[in-house]
Structures are given as C-alpha cells and as structure tokens.
Amino acid sequence: MSSFFRQFQRRNPFTSASVSSVALFSGLICYDNLYETDKKEKQYHNNFKGFLHSVEKSKTLCDATPKNSHKIEEPSEPYFYNMFPQRQLWQSKMPHPALWDTNWDGRYDSESEKDKERKRQIRRDGITRHIILIRHGQYDETHKEDEKRLLTPLGRSQAKYTGKRLQEIILGVNEKFGPCNVKVVHVSNMARAKETADIIYSQLKPESGVPVPRTEPDPTLNEGRPCHYIPTATVSESGIKKFDEQHPRIESAFQKYFYRADPPPPPSDSNSETEEVATTKDKKKVNEKHEFEIIVCHANVIRYFFCRALQLPPEAW
C-alpha cells in the first residue's frame, strides 16, 4: 500500500494542498480463508476467459460477411471489445491517461503569475487534507432488506478495534507523530455502514474533550456499481443499467469529498500567534497544517475513489 502512497506523491506536484493520503483499513475486510480465496481466483479466471471470448466475438463481428451461414446480431450501440457500451468507458480529460491533471478538482485553473504565486504559498503554508476510507465490518448477507443486513459479532469486533486504532492516531504516538486533527466523520446511508460508524465513533475520545463532528448519513456513499472492470465477460443488461443509475451518484460523492483545501490567507504578523496552538508540557502539539476526515462506506466505492484519486482508469480496480 505504501507504494501507492509514494506513487500518488510523485504524480501530484501540489501535495501540500491536496488529498495526499488515502488509507484503507484492511482489518475490516474479512474473507473465509482458503475457500473465499479459491472462489475469487475461480471468479477471476472465469472473468478472464469471458474477456478472451468477448475479444474473439468482437473480432468475429468485425470479420462477419454476408456469406456467413448464420446471422450475428450487432449491438444497438458501439461496444468496447464486446464487453460493455463504449460510452461507459472512463475517459480522462487529459490527452493521455498517464498525464497528471493538475486541475483535477477544478479549483486552480489559472496560469497567471498571481496564481503561480498562490500555489507557491500553498506549498509553504497550505493545509493538506487526508481522507481515511473505511469499509464496513463483516455483515449478515442472508437478507435482501438493507435494514436487516447488520454486522455479525466479528464485524462488530472489527469496527471496535478499528475505532481503538483511530483513537491512538488521534491522540498521537510521540512528538514526531503527534495528535491528528480529525475534522469530521462521514458515513453512507446503509445499515451496515452506519452500525460500523457508530461503533467506531464510540471509541473516539479526543484529548480536548470536544467530540469529533459527524455528518448525517450520505446516500451518495451507498454501495453500487460505479464502473465496469477489465477483464470481464460481456456485461448483462442489468449491469449496464446499474452503471447508468449508480455511476453518476458515486462520481458526485468523489467530487464532494475529494478536493484540495482552500488557500491560506496572506502571510501577516498574526501568524506567529497560531504557532502556539496546543503547546503545553503535558500535551503533544497538533499539526494544524494537516486535516483528517473519516469516511465509512463500501468496498466498490472505496476502490473507485482510490483509482480516481490516483487518476488511474477506474476499470483497473
């Protein structure tokens, strides 16, 4: 995972004013040992076989002539290698996906000398936003109704230990890794995520005694199908419909939570006063230049956010 962080830091020239870390708490993702591993390997193998079949079928469609003994039904719209509609393939705003979009959040688009000076000031004095992404704990999948799909005993234990670890991070380990300035906790509107967030929140006790703010459950963070993945077999009509319904929602959630912080005010003599924040002999100093937000949501949403933050094609999730 650290390699992803380093890659993100290398690709982003303005890390002091950007979302510079995306943390995945893998302890909340539980599999049934070898059985689940074997099942996923078989699923991936079948997907890859389906992908090769789709490519071959696409080639057959292209090579088909009236002399063929059977009629091949062409799709009603252009398909990407016979997997899914071409329109549902992610398109980078840049001429090539390997190029970094410096204005990825639409907040800094000017190349004037004034704007360049502001960017230099941001690198010196700006705030770095950190997003901690947490998948809900293990839950009961035997029901279809969302309100009945609650955490299992293992899932509740996972959430509790995650909350304790976050509490350690909030309080700080030592002078070098001091207390974290956790600004807010967000959560999706699904039962398993809300229950996970409740358990985690019960463990968060800042030294200041001031509770960490929480926002109302956000339906845009709900689980869904934000994109297709490659390789895959031909996507069903229901899969295409789910994409059309759920991709815009989850993309809007990414744009809502992933953005660079506002630029700092111009330097003045009053800045010297802010350097004395939280300085006592028995308390560690809070680094005010780093802000943390916690989002409790779902695996597909996290994978999509992660690829989008790194400006990677989401289909690579």
JSON list of N, CA and C in Angstrom, two decimals, residues 26 33 62 77 112 115 127 136 153 172 181-182 191 203 256 271 273 316:
[
{"chain": "A", "resi": 26, "resn": "SER", "atom": "N", "xyz": [-7.63, -2.50, 6.13]},
{"chain": "A", "resi": 26, "resn": "SER", "atom": "CA", "xyz": [-7.88, -3.84, 5.63]},
{"chain": "A", "resi": 26, "resn": "SER", "atom": "C", "xyz": [-8.40, -4.78, 6.71]},
{"chain": "A", "resi": 33, "resn": "ASN", "atom": "N", "xyz": [-10.94, -17.43, 4.57]},
{"chain": "A", "resi": 33, "resn": "ASN", "atom": "CA", "xyz": [-9.68, -18.16, 4.35]},
{"chain": "A", "resi": 33, "resn": "ASN", "atom": "C", "xyz": [-9.58, -18.73, 2.94]},
{"chain": "A", "resi": 62, "resn": "CYS", "atom": "N", "xyz": [-16.54, -8.08, -36.47]},
{"chain": "A", "resi": 62, "resn": "CYS", "atom": "CA", "xyz": [-15.88, -7.21, -37.42]},
{"chain": "A", "resi": 62, "resn": "CYS", "atom": "C", "xyz": [-15.63, -7.93, -38.75]},
{"chain": "A", "resi": 77, "resn": "GLU", "atom": "N", "xyz": [-25.59, -0.19, -29.87]},
{"chain": "A", "resi": 77, "resn": "GLU", "atom": "CA", "xyz": [-24.66, 0.93, -29.71]},
{"chain": "A", "resi": 77, "resn": "GLU", "atom": "C", "xyz": [-23.23, 0.38, -29.71]},
{"chain": "A", "resi": 112, "resn": "SER", "atom": "N", "xyz": [-1.87, 32.36, -14.40]},
{"chain": "A", "resi": 112, "resn": "SER", "atom": "CA", "xyz": [-1.34, 33.71, -14.25]},
{"chain": "A", "resi": 112, "resn": "SER", "atom": "C", "xyz": [-0.23, 33.74, -13.20]},
{"chain": "A", "resi": 115, "resn": "ASP", "atom": "N", "xyz": [-1.58, 33.50, -9.75]},
{"chain": "A", "resi": 115, "resn": "ASP", "atom": "CA", "xyz": [-1.99, 32.15, -9.36]},
{"chain": "A", "resi": 115, "resn": "ASP", "atom": "C", "xyz": [-0.78, 31.29, -9.05]},
{"chain": "A", "resi": 127, "resn": "ILE", "atom": "N", "xyz": [-2.84, 23.77, 3.82]},
{"chain": "A", "resi": 127, "resn": "ILE", "atom": "CA", "xyz": [-3.32, 22.62, 4.61]},
{"chain": "A", "resi": 127, "resn": "ILE", "atom": "C", "xyz": [-3.44, 21.41, 3.70]},
{"chain": "A", "resi": 136, "resn": "HIS", "atom": "N", "xyz": [-17.12, -1.01, 5.88]},
{"chain": "A", "resi": 136, "resn": "HIS", "atom": "CA", "xyz": [-17.91, -1.53, 7.00]},
{"chain": "A", "resi": 136, "resn": "HIS", "atom": "C", "xyz": [-17.41, -2.91, 7.41]},
{"chain": "A", "resi": 153, "resn": "PRO", "atom": "N", "xyz": [-21.09, -10.70, 14.87]},
{"chain": "A", "resi": 153, "resn": "PRO", "atom": "CA", "xyz": [-20.19, -10.46, 16.02]},
{"chain": "A", "resi": 153, "resn": "PRO", "atom": "C", "xyz": [-18.76, -10.13, 15.58]},
{"chain": "A", "resi": 172, "resn": "GLY", "atom": "N", "xyz": [-2.07, 10.72, 19.07]},
{"chain": "A", "resi": 172, "resn": "GLY", "atom": "CA", "xyz": [-0.67, 10.88, 18.70]},
{"chain": "A", "resi": 172, "resn": "GLY", "atom": "C", "xyz": [0.22, 9.88, 19.42]},
{"chain": "A", "resi": 181, "resn": "ASN", "atom": "N", "xyz": [-5.52, 16.00, 13.61]},
{"chain": "A", "resi": 181, "resn": "ASN", "atom": "CA", "xyz": [-6.63, 16.93, 13.63]},
{"chain": "A", "resi": 181, "resn": "ASN", "atom": "C", "xyz": [-7.79, 16.34, 12.82]},
{"chain": "A", "resi": 182, "resn": "VAL", "atom": "N", "xyz": [-8.56, 15.44, 13.44]},
{"chain": "A", "resi": 182, "resn": "VAL", "atom": "CA", "xyz": [-9.70, 14.81, 12.76]},
{"chain": "A", "resi": 182, "resn": "VAL", "atom": "C", "xyz": [-10.87, 15.80, 12.77]},
{"chain": "A", "resi": 191, "resn": "ALA", "atom": "N", "xyz": [-27.33, 0.36, 6.37]},
{"chain": "A", "resi": 191, "resn": "ALA", "atom": "CA", "xyz": [-27.35, -0.08, 7.77]},
{"chain": "A", "resi": 191, "resn": "ALA", "atom": "C", "xyz": [-25.99, -0.57, 8.26]},
{"chain": "A", "resi": 203, "resn": "GLN", "atom": "N", "xyz": [-15.46, 4.94, 20.15]},
{"chain": "A", "resi": 203, "resn": "GLN", "atom": "CA", "xyz": [-14.09, 4.80, 20.63]},
{"chain": "A", "resi": 203, "resn": "GLN", "atom": "C", "xyz": [-13.30, 6.10, 20.49]},
{"chain": "A", "resi": 256, "resn": "LYS", "atom": "N", "xyz": [-17.49, 15.48, -4.19]},
{"chain": "A", "resi": 256, "resn": "LYS", "atom": "CA", "xyz": [-17.92, 16.15, -2.97]},
{"chain": "A", "resi": 256, "resn": "LYS", "atom": "C", "xyz": [-16.86, 16.07, -1.88]},
{"chain": "A", "resi": 271, "resn": "ASN", "atom": "N", "xyz": [0.41, 35.49, 12.18]},
{"chain": "A", "resi": 271, "resn": "ASN", "atom": "CA", "xyz": [0.69, 34.06, 12.03]},
{"chain": "A", "resi": 271, "resn": "ASN", "atom": "C", "xyz": [1.51, 33.52, 13.17]},
{"chain": "A", "resi": 273, "resn": "GLU", "atom": "N", "xyz": [1.09, 33.98, 16.17]},
{"chain": "A", "resi": 273, "resn": "GLU", "atom": "CA", "xyz": [0.23, 33.58, 17.29]},
{"chain": "A", "resi": 273, "resn": "GLU", "atom": "C", "xyz": [-0.29, 32.16, 17.08]},
{"chain": "A", "resi": 316, "resn": "ALA", "atom": "N", "xyz": [-9.56, -0.40, -13.75]},
{"chain": "A", "resi": 316, "resn": "ALA", "atom": "CA", "xyz": [-8.42, -1.18, -13.27]},
{"chain": "A", "resi": 316, "resn": "ALA", "atom": "C", "xyz": [-8.59, -1.60, -11.81]}
]
